[in-house]
XYZ file of C-alpha atoms in Angstrom:
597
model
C 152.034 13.974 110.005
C 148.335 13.193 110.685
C 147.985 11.229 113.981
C 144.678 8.747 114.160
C 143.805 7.815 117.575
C 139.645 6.822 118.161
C 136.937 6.794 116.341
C 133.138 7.214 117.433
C 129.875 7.060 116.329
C 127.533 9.894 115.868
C 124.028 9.886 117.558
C 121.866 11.930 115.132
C 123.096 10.352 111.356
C 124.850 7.295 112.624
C 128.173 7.444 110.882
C 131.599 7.280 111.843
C 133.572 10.386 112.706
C 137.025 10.548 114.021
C 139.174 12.537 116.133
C 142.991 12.638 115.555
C 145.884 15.081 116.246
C 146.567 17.489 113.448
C 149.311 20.009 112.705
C 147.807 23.219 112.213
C 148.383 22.914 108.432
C 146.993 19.687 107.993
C 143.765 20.879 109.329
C 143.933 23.706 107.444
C 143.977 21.488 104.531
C 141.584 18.976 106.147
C 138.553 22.085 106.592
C 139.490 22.701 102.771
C 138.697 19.157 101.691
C 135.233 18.839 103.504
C 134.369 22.266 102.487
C 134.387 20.757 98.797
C 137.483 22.867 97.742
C 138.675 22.069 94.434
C 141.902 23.719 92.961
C 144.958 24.551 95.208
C 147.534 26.710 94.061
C 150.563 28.131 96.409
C 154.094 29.075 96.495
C 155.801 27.421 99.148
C 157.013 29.335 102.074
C 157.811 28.686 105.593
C 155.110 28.186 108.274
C 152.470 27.982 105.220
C 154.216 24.745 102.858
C 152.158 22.077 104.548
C 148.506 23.087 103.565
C 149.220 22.835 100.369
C 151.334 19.798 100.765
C 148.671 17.619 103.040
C 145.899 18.757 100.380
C 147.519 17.597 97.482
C 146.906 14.249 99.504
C 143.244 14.136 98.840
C 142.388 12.857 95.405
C 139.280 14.676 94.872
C 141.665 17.796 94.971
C 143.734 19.596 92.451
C 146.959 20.968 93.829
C 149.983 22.754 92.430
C 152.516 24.426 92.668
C 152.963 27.705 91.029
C 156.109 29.609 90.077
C 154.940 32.290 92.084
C 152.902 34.081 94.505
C 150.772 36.259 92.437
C 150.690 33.286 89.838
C 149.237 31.212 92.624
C 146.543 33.681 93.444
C 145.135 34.741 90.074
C 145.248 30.787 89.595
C 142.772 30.161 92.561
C 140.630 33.543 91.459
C 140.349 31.391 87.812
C 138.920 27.931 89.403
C 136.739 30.894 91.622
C 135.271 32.234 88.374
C 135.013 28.810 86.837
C 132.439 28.019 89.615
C 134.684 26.078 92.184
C 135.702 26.729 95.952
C 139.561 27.548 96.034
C 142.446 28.265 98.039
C 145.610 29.462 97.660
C 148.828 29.561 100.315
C 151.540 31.532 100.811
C 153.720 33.358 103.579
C 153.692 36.593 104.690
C 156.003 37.905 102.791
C 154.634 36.065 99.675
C 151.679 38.240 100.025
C 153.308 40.903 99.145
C 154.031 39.132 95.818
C 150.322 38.763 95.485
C 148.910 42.204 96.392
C 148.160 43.128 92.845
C 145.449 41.074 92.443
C 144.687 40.715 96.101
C 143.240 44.462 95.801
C 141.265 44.060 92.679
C 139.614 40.578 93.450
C 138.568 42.331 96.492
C 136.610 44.762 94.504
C 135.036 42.169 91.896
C 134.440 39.138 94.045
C 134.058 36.272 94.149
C 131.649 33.583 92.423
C 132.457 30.395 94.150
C 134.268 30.439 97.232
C 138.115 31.405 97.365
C 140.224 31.627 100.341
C 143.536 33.208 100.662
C 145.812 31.114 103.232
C 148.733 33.516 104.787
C 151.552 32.532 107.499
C 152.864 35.109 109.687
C 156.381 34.338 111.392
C 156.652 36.382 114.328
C 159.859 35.864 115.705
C 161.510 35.582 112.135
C 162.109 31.788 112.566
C 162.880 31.557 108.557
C 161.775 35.148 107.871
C 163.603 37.865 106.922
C 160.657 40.712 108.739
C 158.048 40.171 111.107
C 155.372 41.694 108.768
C 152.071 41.211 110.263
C 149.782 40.343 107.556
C 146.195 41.945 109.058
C 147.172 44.826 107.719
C 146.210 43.715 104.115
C 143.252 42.726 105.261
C 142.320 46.194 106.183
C 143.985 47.963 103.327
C 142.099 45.357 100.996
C 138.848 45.654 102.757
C 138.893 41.738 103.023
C 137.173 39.821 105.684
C 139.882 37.692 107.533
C 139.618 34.681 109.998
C 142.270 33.710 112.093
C 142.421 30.492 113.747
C 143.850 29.735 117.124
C 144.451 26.250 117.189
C 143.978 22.983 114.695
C 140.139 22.310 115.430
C 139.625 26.318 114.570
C 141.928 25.611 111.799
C 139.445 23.133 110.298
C 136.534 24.651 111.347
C 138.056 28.144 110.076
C 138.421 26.991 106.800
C 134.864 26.039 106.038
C 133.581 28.660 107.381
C 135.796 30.780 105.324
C 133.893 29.425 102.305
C 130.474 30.596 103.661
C 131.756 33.533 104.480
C 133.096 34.022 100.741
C 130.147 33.216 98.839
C 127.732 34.841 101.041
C 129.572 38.266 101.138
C 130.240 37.839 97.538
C 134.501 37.758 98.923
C 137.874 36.530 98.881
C 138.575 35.500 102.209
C 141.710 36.031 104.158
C 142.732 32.979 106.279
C 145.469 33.841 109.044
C 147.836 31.150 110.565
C 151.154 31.845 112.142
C 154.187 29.762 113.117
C 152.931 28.303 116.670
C 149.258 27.669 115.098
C 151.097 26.306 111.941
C 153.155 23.757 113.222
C 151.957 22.788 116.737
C 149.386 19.799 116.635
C 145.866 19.400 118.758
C 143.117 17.432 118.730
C 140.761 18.056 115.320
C 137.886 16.059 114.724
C 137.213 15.293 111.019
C 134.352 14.887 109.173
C 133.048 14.393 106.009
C 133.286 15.815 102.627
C 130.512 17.715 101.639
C 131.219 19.330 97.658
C 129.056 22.168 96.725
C 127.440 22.015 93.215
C 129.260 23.840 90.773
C 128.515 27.884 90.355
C 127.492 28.394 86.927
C 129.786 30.913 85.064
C 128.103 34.067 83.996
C 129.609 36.339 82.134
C 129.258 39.997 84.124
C 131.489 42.717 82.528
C 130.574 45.273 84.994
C 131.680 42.834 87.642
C 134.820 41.141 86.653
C 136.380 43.421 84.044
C 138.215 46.006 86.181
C 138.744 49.190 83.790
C 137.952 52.024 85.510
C 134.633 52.612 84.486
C 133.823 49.273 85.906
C 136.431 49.765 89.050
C 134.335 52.499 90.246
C 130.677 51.426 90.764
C 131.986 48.315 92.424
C 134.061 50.797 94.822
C 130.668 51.327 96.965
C 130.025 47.601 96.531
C 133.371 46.835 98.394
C 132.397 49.956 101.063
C 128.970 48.424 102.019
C 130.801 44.878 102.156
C 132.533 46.253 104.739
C 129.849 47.700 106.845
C 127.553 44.323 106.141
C 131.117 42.331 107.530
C 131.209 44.381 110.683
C 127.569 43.688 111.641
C 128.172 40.003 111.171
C 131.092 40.429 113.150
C 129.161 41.452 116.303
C 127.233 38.264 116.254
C 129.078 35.550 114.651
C 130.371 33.197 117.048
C 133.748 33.257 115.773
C 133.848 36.023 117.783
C 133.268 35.190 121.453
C 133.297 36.038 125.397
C 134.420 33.472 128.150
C 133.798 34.912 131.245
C 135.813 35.007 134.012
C 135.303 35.603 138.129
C 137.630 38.568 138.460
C 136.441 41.638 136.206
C 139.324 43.921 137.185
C 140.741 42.568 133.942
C 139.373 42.522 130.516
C 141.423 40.752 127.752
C 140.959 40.895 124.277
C 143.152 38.126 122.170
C 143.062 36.111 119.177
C 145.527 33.245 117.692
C 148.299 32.153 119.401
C 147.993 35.224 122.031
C 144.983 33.471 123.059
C 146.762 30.408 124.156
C 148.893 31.716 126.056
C 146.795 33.907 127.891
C 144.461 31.092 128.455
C 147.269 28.665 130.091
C 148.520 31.893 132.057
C 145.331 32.769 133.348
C 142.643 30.153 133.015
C 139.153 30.958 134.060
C 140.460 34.180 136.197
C 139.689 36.929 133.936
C 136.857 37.549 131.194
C 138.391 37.334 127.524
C 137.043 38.987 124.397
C 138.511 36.329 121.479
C 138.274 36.771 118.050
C 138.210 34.780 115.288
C 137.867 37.302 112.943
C 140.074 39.853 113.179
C 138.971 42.097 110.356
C 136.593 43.719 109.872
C 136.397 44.089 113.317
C 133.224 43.994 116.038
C 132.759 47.559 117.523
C 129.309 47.246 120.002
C 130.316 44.160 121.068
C 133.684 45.431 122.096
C 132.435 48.167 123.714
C 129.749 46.116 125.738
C 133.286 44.071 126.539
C 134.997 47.142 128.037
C 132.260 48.427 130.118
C 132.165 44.834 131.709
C 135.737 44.765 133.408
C 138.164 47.678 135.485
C 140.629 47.575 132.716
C 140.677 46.857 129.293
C 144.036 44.948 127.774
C 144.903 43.568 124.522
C 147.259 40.931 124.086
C 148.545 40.466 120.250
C 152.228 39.901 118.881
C 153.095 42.279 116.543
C 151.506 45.315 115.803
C 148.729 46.740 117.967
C 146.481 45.748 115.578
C 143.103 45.045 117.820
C 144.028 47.922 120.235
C 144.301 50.938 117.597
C 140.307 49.424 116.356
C 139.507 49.778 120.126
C 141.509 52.934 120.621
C 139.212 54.456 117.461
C 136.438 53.784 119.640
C 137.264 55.836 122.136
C 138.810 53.062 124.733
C 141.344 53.051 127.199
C 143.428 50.426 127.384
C 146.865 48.670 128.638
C 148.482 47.649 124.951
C 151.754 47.877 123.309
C 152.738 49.754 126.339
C 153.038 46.464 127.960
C 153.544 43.899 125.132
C 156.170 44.585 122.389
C 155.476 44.842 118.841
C 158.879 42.868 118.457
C 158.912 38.756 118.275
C 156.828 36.727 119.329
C 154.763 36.748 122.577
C 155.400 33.094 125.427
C 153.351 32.179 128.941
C 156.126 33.555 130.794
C 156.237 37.417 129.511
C 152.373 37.173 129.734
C 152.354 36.213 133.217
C 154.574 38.469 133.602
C 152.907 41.861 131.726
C 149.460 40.787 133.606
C 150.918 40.007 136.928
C 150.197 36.406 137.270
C 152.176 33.695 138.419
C 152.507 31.196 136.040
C 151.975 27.437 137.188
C 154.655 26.002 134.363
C 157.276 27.233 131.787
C 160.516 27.274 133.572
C 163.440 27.952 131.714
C 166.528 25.569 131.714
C 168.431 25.764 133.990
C 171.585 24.808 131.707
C 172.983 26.944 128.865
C 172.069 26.019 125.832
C 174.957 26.224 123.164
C 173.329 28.278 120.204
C 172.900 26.262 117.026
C 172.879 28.784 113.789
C 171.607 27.569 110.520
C 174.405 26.057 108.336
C 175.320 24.758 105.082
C 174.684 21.198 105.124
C 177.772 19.136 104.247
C 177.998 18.314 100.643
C 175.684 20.866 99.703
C 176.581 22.243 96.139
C 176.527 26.141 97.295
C 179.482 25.753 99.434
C 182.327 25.268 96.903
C 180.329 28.639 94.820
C 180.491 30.505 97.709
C 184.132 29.139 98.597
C 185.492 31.196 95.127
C 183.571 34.094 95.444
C 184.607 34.728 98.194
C 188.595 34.082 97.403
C 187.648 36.407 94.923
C 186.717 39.177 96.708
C 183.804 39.953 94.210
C 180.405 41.954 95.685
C 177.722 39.500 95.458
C 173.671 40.409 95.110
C 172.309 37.557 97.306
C 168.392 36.162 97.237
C 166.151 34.006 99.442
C 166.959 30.190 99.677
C 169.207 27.833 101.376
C 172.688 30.176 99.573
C 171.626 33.073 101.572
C 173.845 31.078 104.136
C 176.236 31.902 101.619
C 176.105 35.377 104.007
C 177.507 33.516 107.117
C 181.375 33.238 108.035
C 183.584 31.860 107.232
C 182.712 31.896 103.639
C 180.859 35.405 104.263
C 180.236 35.975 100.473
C 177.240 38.045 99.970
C 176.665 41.550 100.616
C 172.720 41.679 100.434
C 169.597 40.179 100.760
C 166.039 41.891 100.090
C 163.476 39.624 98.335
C 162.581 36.727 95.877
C 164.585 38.464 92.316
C 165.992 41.143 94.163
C 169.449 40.162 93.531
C 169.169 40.041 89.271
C 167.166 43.548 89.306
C 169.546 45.217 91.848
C 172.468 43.782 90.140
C 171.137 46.065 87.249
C 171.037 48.828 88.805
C 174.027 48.826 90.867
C 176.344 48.183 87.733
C 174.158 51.032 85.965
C 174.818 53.670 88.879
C 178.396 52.488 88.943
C 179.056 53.302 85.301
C 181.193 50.544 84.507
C 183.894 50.418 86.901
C 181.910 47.333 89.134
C 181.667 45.425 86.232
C 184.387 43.132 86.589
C 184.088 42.953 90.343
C 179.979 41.987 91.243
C 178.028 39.278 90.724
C 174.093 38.083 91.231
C 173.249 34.938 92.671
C 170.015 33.078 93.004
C 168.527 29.759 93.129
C 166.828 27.866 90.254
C 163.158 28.281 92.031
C 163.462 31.804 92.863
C 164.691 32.523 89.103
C 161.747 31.139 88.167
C 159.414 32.958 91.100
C 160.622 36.520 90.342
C 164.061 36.253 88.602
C 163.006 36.177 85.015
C 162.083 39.188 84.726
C 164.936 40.906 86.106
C 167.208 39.276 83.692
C 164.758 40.675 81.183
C 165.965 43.457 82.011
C 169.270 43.063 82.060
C 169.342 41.967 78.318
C 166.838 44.684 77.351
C 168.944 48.027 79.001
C 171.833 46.327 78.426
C 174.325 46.069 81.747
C 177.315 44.298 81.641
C 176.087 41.652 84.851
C 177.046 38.144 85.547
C 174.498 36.391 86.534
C 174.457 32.802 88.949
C 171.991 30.815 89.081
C 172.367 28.691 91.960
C 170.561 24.955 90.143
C 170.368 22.716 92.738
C 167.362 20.708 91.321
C 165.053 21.283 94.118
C 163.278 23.738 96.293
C 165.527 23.431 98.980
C 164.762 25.726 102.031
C 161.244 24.811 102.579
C 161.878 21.002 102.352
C 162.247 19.583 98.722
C 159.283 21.062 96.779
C 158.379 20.379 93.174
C 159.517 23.250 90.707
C 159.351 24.284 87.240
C 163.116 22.825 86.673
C 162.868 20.320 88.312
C 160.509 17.918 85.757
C 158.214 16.532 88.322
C 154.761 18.928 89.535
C 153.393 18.447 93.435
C 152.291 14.999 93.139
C 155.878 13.709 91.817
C 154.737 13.389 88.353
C 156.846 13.870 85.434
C 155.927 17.071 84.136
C 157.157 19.478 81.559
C 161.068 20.721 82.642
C 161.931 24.125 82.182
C 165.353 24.614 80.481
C 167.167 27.383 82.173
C 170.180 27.364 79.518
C 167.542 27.998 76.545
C 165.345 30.012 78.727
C 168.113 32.270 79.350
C 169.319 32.123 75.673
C 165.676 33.044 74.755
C 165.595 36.366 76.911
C 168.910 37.949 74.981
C 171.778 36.267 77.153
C 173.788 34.963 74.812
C 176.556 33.998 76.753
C 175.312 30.686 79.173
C 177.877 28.637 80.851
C 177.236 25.678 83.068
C 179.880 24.691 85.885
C 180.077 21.844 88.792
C 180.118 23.971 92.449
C 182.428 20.842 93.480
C 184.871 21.829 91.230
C 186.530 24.976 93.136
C 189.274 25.164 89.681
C 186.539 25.149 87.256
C 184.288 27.656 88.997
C 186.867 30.173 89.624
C 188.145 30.090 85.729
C 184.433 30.347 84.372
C 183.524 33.470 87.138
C 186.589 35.263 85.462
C 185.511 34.704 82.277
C 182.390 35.980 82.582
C 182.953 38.945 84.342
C 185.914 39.614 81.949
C 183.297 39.455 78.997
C 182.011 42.787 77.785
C 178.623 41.657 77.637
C 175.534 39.656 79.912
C 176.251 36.719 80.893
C 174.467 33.379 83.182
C 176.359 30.825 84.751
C 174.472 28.426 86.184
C 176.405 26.222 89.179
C 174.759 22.610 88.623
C 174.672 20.099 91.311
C 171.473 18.467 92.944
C 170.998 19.175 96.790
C 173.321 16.978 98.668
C 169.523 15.501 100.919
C 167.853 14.203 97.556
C 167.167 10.956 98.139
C 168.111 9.521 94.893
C 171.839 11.583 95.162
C 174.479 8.971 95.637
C 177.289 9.846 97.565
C 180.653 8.865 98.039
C 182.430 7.497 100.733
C 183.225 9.703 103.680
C 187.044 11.113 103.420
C 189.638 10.145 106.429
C 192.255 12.436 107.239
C 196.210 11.048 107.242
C 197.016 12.414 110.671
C 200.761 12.233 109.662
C 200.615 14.426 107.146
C 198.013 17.033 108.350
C 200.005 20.329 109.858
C 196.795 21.824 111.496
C 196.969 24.871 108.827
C 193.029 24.851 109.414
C 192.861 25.867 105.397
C 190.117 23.178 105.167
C 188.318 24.852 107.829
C 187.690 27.881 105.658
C 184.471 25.672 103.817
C 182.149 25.818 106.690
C 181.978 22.271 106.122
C 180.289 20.862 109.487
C 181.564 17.447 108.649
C 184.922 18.973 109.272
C 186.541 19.593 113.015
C 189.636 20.382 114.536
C 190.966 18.899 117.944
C 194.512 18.667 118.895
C 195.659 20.535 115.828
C 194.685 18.183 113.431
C 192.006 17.995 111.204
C 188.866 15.673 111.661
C 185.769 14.488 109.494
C 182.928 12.912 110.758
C 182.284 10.027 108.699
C 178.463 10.688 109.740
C 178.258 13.485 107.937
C 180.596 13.588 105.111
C 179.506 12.949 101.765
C 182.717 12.543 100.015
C 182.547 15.943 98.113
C 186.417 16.644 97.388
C 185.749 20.160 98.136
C 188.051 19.924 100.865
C 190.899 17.937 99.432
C 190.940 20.680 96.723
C 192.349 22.905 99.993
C 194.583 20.621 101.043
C 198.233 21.685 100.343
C 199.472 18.754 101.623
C 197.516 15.823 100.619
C 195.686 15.168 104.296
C 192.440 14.402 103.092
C 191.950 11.255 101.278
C 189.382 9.249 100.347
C 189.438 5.534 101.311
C 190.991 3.136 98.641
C 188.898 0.991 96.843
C 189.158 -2.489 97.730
């Protein structure tokens, strides 16, 4: 949340500017609103959700969000073409979803600014790989900026759209985790909107056939070389010095922090802002000023395989892995400084893995697939917890629609005899981001799958987004609702059953059903997250110590509203939600809910 704190008056124009603390994201989303940017369209995904989230905030903005990556992109490239600066987030990993048209925009341009918003998450905090997203900006032969703090988050972004329109580009804009969600001090400004770009209609320049494709290939090539003479002067590449030149360090992002609070003034540092394409004179100037040349970068050597093209040595990845992310303490450390601060504590730390929150509606789902020893196709979203023990019911995990295609193709190559035994699960945003077409195929080539879709009327994992189920777009308005029972009906699945995850009798009759049914089939486990605000739960259960035996059968939920001491059961009344999940376990009638007075 934005943070106000003083506000001051300008010398030169005499208005009133202000300073405040800013998340990363939100002044992400700040530099897009005084850079005039109209149209917003992302997918959200953790460390990116919040630029999208804090722009939709500004009125004079249009934000959404779309069903998918790719969606999202070719979204902001239309408002681009229409004449109007625009942006669209995602992840890391989303950009993989989006490299379709990420290539070919890159060859036709732009016509009014666009930028391209990507999160890394080194260290895998909600991940599931520490891809390192500068590689598409090299393999797209996009510019790409990445900001190492807020005010360079804001600042980033604006220049991002001069950048755009006066390379004729999409522009890549680089955050990661740290830079995402840390906050420092941003100072805001006005908004200043550009006069719309007039649409022109240019066939050689926007329809990509490849007649067309090719004589915009050298257009893209001396982009490139135009790029890396502006990188050897633009400021967002720049040298601090330092008063000991046995050192050299080149840095960007988060890196950059942390060499800075290691090191301070001591050593000369190369940063960049842009990291692709590039400087090469000015790096080489850089080296021939110090002893020894180091880069410091989480992830991939990145920066040092430019420099060691060039012809530099240097101390790189030798010293720094290209695993997780990078602290003070193991830069001190690889450079030989002592470090004033960053102790560790001294106490241990129990560790604190992610969990099913009680009352969620995944847990009783999970609960029966598991009893019934079925091989489950898992996806990305809070049910991939659905992996953990005890309920340990999934036996893979790959990407958005993953589990719907490769439930395909493992019943294909099993010719019949997993039929009755495997199942698909995924949640009701991620059907819509990448599972439709999977069940497409399904229905088209004809495999006998079971497919669950996992509806709990929200986009849980990345904190309670808008999607197309749901009835309600980015701003909470009520918007059109997709219906997944007559979308499914509409691909060829003719068999669509709905169940209640809290009922553990009713979910394990329908599952058998299904996979007894010589045909397709979708069941889709209905019950809204157990966070929503507007969910009303019931009272918290109590456990009759008298009649509990300590057979720990209650335990085998997950449920962390549910403890044993002393070999009896406990619930904590702070957490329970009054699911009955539990009670449905109980043998012996220990869990009760309170009587109604």
């Amino acid at each position: 949340m934005q943070r106000t704190f003083f506000v001051f008056r300008t010398s030169e124009k005499e208005r009133f500017t202000m300073k405040t603390l800013m998340l990363g994201n939100e002044a992400v989303a700040r530099g897009l609103y005084e850079a005039g940017c109209a149209v917003v369209s992302s997918y959200p995904g953790t460390p990116s959700t919040e630029i999208t989230e804090a722009a939709a905030k500004y009125p004079e903005i249009y934000a959404e969000w779309a069903p998918n990556e790719k969606v999202a992109m070719e979204t902001a490239f239309g408002a681009s073409l229409a004449g109007k600066r625009s942006f669209c987030g995602m992840k890391h990993v989303g950009l993989n979803v989006a490299a379709d048209p990420l290539f070919t925009i890159a060859y036709t341009g732009v016509n009014a600014g666009m930028i391209i918003g990507v999160a890394d998450d080194a260290g895998m905090h909600s991940s599931q790989n520490e891809q390192d997203s500068r590689h598409y900006a090299k393999a797209a032969k996009l510019p790409m900026l990445e900001p190492a703090d807020s005010a360079e988050g804001l600042a980033f972004a604006k220049a991002a759209y001069e950048l755009s329109e006066r390379f004729d580009t999409p522009v890549l804009l680089k955050m990661c985790t740290r830079v995402s969600h840390s906050q420092s001090v941003v100072e805001t400004g006005e908004r200043v909107e550009p006069a719309p770009v007039p649409y022109e209609k240019k066939a050689a320049k926007y329809i990509m056939m490849p007649g067309n494709a090719k004589q915009r290939h050298p257009v893209v090539e001396q982009r490139t070389q135009d790029l890396i003479a502006y990188a050897e002067t633009t400021t967002l590449n720049r040298v601090e010095e330092g008063t000991d030149h046995k050192i050299g360090i080149i840095t960007s992002s988060t890196s950059y922090q942390y060499v800075k609070e290691v090191c301070g003034d001591k050593y000369p540092v190369l940063k960049l802002g842009m990291i692709w394409p590039l400087p090469e004179q000015k790096i080489r100037d850089f080296a021939a000023s110090v002893d020894l040349l180091t880069v410091v970068e989480e992830l991939d050597g990145f920066i040092e395989e430019h420099c060691r093209n060039l012809g530099l040595a240097l101390a790189g990845k030798d010293y720094f892995s290209p695993i997780g992310e990078l602290s003070q303490n193991l830069v001190a450390e690889k450079l030989g400084v002592v470090p004033d601060a960053g102790k560790a504590l001294d106490e241990h730390i129990p560790p604190r893995p992610p969990v099913m929150c009680a009352g969620c509606p995944h847990r009783g789902l999970f609960y029966t697939l598991n009893k019934l020893k079925l091989t489950v196709l898992g996806d990305i979203g809070c049910y991939t917890l659905g992996a953990v023990a005890p309920l340990s019911a999934i036996d893979s995990t790959i990407c958005m629609g993953a589990s719907v295609s490769g439930l395909h193709g493992f019943l294909k190559a099993s010719g019949g005899e997993m039929d009755s035994r495997t199942v698909a699960v995924i949640g009701d945003s991620t059907f819509m981001h990448s599972g439709i077409t999977g069940l497409v195929n399904i229905a088209y080539n004809e495999s006998n799958a079971t497919v669950i879709i996992l509806d709990n009327s929200i986009t849980g994992m990345t904190g309670h987004q808008q999607n197309p189920t749901t009835g309600f777009n980015l701003k909470g308005d009520p918007c059109t609702k997709i219906d997944l029972e007559s979308l499914c009906r509409a691909v060829g699945i003719r068999r669509v059953r709905v169940v209640d995850p809290y009922d553990l009798g009713e979910c394990e009759s329908v599952i058998k059903e299904e996979l007894a049914a010589p045909e397709a089939s979708v069941i889709i486990s209905r019950r809204p997250c157990a966070l929503l605000k507007y969910v009303k739960h019931k009272a918290p259960l109590t456990v009759d110590t008298s009649k509990c035996v300590g057979c720990k059968a209650c335990m085998r939920i997950g449920c962390p509203a549910i403890s044993v001491r002393d070999g009896k059961a406990g619930v904590d009344v702070t957490l329970c939600v009054g699911c009955g999940v539990c009670q449905q376990l109980c043998k012996f009638d220990a869990l009760q809910a309170p009587r109604e007075v």
